[in-house]
Short mmCIF file of C-alpha atoms in Angstrom, two decimals:
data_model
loop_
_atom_site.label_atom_id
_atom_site.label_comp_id
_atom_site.label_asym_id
_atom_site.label_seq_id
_atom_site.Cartn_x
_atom_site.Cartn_y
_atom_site.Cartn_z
CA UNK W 242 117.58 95.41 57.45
CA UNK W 243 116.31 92.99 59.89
CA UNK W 244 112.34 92.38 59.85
CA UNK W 245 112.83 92.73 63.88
CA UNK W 246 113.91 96.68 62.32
CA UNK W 247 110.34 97.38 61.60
CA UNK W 248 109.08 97.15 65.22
CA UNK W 249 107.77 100.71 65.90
CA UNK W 250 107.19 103.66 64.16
CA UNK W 251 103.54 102.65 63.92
CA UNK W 252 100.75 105.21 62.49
CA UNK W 253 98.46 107.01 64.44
CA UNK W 254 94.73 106.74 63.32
CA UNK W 255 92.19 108.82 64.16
CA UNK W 256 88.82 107.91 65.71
CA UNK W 257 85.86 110.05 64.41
CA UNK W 258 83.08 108.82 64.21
CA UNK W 259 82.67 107.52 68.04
CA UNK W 260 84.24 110.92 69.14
CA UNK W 261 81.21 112.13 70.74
CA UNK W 262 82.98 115.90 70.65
CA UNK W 263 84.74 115.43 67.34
CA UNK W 264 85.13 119.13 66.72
CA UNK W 265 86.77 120.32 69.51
CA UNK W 266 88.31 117.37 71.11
CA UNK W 267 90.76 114.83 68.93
CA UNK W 268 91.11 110.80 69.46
CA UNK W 269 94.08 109.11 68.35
CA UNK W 270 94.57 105.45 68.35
CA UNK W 271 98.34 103.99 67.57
CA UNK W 272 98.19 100.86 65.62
CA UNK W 273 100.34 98.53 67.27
CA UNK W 274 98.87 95.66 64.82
CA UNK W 275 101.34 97.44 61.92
CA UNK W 276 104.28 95.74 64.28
CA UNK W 277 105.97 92.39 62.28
CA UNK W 278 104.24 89.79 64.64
CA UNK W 279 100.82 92.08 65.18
CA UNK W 280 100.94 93.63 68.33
CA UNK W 281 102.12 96.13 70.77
CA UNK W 282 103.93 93.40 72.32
CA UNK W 283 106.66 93.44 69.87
CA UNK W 284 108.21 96.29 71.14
CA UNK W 285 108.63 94.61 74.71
CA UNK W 286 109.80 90.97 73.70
CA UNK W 287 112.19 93.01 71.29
CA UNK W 288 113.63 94.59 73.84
CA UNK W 289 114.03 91.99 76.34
CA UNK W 290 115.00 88.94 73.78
CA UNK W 291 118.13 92.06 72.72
CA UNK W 292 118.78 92.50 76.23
CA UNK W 293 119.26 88.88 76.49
CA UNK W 294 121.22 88.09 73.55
CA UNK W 295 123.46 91.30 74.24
CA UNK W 296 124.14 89.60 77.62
CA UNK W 297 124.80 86.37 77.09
CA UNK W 298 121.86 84.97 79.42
CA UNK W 299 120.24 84.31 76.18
CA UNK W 300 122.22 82.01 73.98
CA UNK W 301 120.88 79.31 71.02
CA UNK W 302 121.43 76.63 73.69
CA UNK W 303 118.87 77.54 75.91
CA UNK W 304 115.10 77.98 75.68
CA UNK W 305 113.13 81.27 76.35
CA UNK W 306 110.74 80.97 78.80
CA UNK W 307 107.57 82.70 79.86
CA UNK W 308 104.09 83.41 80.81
CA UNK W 309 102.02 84.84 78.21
CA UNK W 310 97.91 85.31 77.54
CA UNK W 311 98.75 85.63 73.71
CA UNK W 312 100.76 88.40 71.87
CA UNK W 313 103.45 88.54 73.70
CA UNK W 314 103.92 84.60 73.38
CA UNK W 315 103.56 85.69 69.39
CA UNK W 316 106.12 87.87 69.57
CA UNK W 317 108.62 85.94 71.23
CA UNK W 318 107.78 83.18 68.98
CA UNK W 319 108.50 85.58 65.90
CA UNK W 320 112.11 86.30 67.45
CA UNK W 321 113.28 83.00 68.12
CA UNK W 322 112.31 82.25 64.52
CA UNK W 323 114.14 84.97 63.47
CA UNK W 324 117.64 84.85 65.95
CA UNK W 325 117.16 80.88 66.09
CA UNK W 326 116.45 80.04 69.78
CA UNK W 327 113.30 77.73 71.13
CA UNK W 328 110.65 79.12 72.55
CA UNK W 329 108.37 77.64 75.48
CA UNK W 330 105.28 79.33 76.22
CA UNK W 331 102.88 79.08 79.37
CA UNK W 332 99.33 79.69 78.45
CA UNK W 333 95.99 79.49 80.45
CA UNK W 334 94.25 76.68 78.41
CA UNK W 335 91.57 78.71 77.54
CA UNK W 336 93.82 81.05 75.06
CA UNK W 337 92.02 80.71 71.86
CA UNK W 338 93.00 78.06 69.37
CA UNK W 339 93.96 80.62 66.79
CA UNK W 340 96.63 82.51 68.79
CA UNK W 341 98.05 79.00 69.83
CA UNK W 342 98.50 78.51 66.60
CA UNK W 343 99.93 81.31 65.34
CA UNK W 344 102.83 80.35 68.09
CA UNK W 345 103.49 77.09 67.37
CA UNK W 346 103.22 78.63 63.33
CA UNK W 347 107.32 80.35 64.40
CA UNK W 348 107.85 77.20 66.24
CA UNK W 349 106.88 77.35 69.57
CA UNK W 350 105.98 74.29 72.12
CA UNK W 351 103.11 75.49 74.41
CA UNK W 352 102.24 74.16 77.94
CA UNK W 353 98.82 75.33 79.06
CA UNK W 354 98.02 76.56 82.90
CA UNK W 355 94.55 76.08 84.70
CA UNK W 356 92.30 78.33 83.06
CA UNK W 357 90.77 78.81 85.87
CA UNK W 358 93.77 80.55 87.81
CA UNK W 359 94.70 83.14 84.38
CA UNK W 360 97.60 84.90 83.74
CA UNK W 361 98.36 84.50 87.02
CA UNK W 362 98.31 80.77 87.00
CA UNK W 363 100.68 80.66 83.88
CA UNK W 364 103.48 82.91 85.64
CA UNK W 365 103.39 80.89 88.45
CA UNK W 366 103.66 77.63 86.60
CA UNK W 367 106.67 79.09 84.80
CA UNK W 368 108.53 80.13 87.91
CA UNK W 369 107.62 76.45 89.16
CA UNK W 370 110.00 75.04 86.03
CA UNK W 371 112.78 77.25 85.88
CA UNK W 372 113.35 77.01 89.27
CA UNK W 373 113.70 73.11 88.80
CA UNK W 374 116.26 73.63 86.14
CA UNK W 375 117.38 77.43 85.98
CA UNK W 376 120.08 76.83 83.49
CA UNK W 377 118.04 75.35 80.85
CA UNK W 378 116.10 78.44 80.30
CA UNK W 379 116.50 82.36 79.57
CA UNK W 380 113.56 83.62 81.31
CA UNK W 381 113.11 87.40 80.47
CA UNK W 382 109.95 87.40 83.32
CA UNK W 383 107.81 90.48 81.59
CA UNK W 384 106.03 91.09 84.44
CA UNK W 385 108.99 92.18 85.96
CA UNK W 386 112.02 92.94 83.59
CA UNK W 387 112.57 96.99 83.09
CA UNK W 388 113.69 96.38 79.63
CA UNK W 389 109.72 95.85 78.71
CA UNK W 390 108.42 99.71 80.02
CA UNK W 391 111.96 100.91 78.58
CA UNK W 392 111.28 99.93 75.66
CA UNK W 393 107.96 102.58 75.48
CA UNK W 394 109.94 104.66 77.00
CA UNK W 395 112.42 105.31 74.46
CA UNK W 396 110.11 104.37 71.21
CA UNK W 397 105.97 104.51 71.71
CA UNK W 398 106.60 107.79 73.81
CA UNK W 399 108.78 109.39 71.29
CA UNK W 400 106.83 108.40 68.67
CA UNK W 401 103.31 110.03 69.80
CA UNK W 402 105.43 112.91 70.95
CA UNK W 403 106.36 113.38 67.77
CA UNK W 404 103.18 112.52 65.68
CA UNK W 405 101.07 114.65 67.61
CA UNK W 406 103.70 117.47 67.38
CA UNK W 407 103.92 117.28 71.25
CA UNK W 408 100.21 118.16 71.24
CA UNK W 409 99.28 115.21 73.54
CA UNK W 410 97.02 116.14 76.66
CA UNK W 411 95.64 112.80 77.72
CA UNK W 412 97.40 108.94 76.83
CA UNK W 413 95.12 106.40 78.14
CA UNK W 414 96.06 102.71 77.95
CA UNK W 415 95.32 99.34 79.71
CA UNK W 416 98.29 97.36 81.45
CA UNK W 417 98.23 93.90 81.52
CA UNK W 418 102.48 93.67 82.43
CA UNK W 419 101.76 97.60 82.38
CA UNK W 420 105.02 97.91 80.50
CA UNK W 421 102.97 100.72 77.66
CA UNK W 422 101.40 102.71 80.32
CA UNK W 423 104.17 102.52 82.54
CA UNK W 424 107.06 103.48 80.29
CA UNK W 425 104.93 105.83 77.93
CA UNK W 426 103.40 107.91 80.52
CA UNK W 427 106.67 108.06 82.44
CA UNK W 428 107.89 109.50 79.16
CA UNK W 429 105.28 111.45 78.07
CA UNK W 430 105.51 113.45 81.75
CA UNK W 431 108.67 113.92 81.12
CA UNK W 432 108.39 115.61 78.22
CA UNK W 433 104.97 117.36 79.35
CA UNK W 434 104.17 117.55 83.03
CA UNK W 435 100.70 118.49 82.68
CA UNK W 436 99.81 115.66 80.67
CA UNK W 437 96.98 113.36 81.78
CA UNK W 438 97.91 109.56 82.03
CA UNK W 439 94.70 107.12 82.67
CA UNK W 440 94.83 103.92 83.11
CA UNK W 441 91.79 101.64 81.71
CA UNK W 442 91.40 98.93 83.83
CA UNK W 443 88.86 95.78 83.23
CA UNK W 444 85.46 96.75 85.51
CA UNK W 445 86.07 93.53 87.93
CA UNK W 446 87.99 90.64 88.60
CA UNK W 447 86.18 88.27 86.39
CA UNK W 448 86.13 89.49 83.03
CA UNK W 449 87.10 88.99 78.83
CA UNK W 450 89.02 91.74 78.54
CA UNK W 451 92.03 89.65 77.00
CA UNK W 452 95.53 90.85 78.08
CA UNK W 453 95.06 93.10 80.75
CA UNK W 454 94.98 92.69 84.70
CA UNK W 455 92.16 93.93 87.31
CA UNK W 456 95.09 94.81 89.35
CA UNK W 457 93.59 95.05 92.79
CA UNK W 458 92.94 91.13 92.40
CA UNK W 459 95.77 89.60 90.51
CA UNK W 460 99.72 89.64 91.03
CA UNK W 461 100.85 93.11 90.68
CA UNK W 462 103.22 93.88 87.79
CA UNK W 463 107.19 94.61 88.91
CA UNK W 464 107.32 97.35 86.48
CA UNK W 465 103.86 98.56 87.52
CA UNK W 466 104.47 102.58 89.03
CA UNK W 467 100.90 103.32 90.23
CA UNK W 468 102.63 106.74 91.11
CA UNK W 469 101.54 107.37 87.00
CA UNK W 470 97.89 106.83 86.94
CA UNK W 471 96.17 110.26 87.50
CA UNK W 472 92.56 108.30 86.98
CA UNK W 473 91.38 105.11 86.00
CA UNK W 474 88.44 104.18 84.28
CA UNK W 475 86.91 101.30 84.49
CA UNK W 476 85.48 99.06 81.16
CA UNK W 477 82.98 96.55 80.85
CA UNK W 478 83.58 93.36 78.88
CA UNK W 479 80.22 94.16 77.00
CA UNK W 480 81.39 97.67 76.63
CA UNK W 481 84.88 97.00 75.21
CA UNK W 482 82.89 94.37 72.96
CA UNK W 483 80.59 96.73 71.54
CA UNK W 484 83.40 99.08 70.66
CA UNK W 485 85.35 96.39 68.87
CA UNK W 486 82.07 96.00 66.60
CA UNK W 487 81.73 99.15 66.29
CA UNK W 488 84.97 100.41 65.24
CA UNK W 489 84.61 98.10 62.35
CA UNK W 490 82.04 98.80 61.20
CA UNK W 491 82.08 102.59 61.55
CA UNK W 492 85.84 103.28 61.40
CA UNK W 493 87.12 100.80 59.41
CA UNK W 494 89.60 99.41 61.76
CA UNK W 495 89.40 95.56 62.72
CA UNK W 496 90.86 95.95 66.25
CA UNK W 497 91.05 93.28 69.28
CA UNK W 498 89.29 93.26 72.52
CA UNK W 499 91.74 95.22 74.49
CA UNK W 500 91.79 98.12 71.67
CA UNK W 501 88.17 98.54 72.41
CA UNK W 502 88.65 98.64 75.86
CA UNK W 503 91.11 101.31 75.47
CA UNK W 504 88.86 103.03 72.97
CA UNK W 505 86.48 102.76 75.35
CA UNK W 506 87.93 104.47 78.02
CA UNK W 507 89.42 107.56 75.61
CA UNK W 508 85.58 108.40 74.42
CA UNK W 509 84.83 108.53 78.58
CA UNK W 510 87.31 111.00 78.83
CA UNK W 511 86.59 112.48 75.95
CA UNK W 512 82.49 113.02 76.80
CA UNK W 513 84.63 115.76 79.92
CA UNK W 514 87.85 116.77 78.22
CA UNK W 515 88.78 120.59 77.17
CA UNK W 516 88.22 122.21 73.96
CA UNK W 517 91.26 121.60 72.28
CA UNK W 518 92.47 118.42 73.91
CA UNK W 519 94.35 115.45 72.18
CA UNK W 520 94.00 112.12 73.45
CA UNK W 521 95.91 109.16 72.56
CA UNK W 522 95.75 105.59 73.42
CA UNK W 523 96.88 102.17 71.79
CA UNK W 524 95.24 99.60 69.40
CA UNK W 525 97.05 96.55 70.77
CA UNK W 526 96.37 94.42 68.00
CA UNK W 527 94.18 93.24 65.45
CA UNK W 528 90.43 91.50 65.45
CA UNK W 529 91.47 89.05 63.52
CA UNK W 530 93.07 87.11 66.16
CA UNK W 531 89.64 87.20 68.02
CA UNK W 532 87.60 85.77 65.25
CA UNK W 533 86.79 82.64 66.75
CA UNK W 534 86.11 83.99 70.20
CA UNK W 535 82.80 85.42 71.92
CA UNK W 536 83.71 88.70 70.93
CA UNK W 537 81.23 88.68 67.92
CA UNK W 538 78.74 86.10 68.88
CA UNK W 539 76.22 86.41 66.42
CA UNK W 540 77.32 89.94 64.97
CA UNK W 541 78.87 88.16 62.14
#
């Protein structure tokens, strides 16, 4: 086996002590950091860096190519490590020093986008050089290729499906591409078409809710099917924050920004849901990667 075989198949965890109804409503969280690289986003840049190689648009002549805020760039830079391809990643220069280095730690050369213009800025900056020299790059685009929500379709879906012994009534996620609520939920209805899928979405447009988009003010995701979200629920940076601290320090789980966001927004549902309900939603990745960020201030 392959370390790239160990994407997926990551534990659920159960949040208990913030449950404010703990005895008659279950939280889940998936632990995405369990993935080789650390994060949810394995399962996309997996996908798309197999699509590519399967193919042929991706070959060890050419350099992959995109806009990232963090883990996906990590992820990518894990696979071209592994399969032997470069990797050239477009980051707002505001990314934190410690997930630029953990790129450039498989390999990868970083250019850095106005900070000031986000994710947003960095896709746009990447579709500015590969349309200057298109056959120099693979560009997999994850805002926008269907391999990324596939991909949760056929394995994060499955997977909570299965661990919750199709017991799942509410999955509740953030989107940033929106490739995990997108392709989950799509799933998940599939297999359940009373289940509840919520999307937690950063209060406003201005915010440190790393990773995910306030998506009536930035460039709307490809993959994006708004037709999914039943409700969304807005989080406050401060809110997601406090979360983060606290599910350290209560639950034992070192979790990043957008975990607590989506934490966040399960215990809001949770304060309304049925007796008997099961919620899931995803810990993206771990707090470690945050350590040198606002995030804890002065609660170290």
């Amino acid at each position: 086996m392959k370390l790239v075989d160990f994407v997926g198949n990551t534990p659920l965890i159960p949040i208990e002590k913030l449950n404010p109804q703990n005895e008659s409503v279950k939280i889940f969280a998936k632990a995405e950091f369990f993935n080789p690289s650390g994060s949810v986003k394995d399962r996309a840049a997996k996908a798309m860096v197999l699509d590519g190689l399967k193919s042929g648009k991706l070959t060890k002549d050419k350099i992959l190519i995109d806009a990232t805020s963090g883990n996906t760039g990590i992820a990518y830079s894990f696979l071209g490590a592994l399969y032997g391809f470069r990797v050239c990643l477009v980051i707002p220069a505001n990314v934190s020093g410690l997930r630029k280095n953990l790129m450039k730690s498989y390999g990868a050369q970083i250019i850095e986008s106005d900070p000031l213009e986000g994710s947003d800025g960095a896709y746009f900056m990447v579709r500015d050089i590969v349309s200057k020299n298109p056959e120099k790059y693979f560009y997999p685009d994850q805002y926008n290729n269907p391999a990324n929500w596939k991909a949760h379709y056929e394995t994060t879906a499955e997977e909570i499906w299965k661990q919750t012994d199709g017991k799942i009534t509410h999955f509740v996620t953030g989107g940033g591409t929106t490739g995990t609520f997108t392709g989950t939920s799509r799933r998940l209805r599939e297999l359940k078409s009373d289940i509840h899928t919520i999307l937690m979405q950063p209060d406003g447009p201005f915010h440190g809710i790393e990773g995910n988009k306030h998506l009536e003010t930035t460039e709307r995701p490809g993959i994006f099917d708004d037709s999914l979200v039943e409700k969304i629920v807005p989080v406050a940076t401060e809110t997601a924050y406090d979360i983060v601290h606290r599910l350290a320090r209560e639950e034992g789980i070192l979790a990043g920004i957008s975990s607590g966001a989506n934490v966040a927004a399960a215990l809001e549902i949770a304060k309304t849901a049925p007796a008997g309900s099961l919620i899931v939603t995803i810990l993206c990745d771990a707090g470690y990667r945050y350590l040198d960020e606002g995030v804890w201030g002065n609660f170290l």
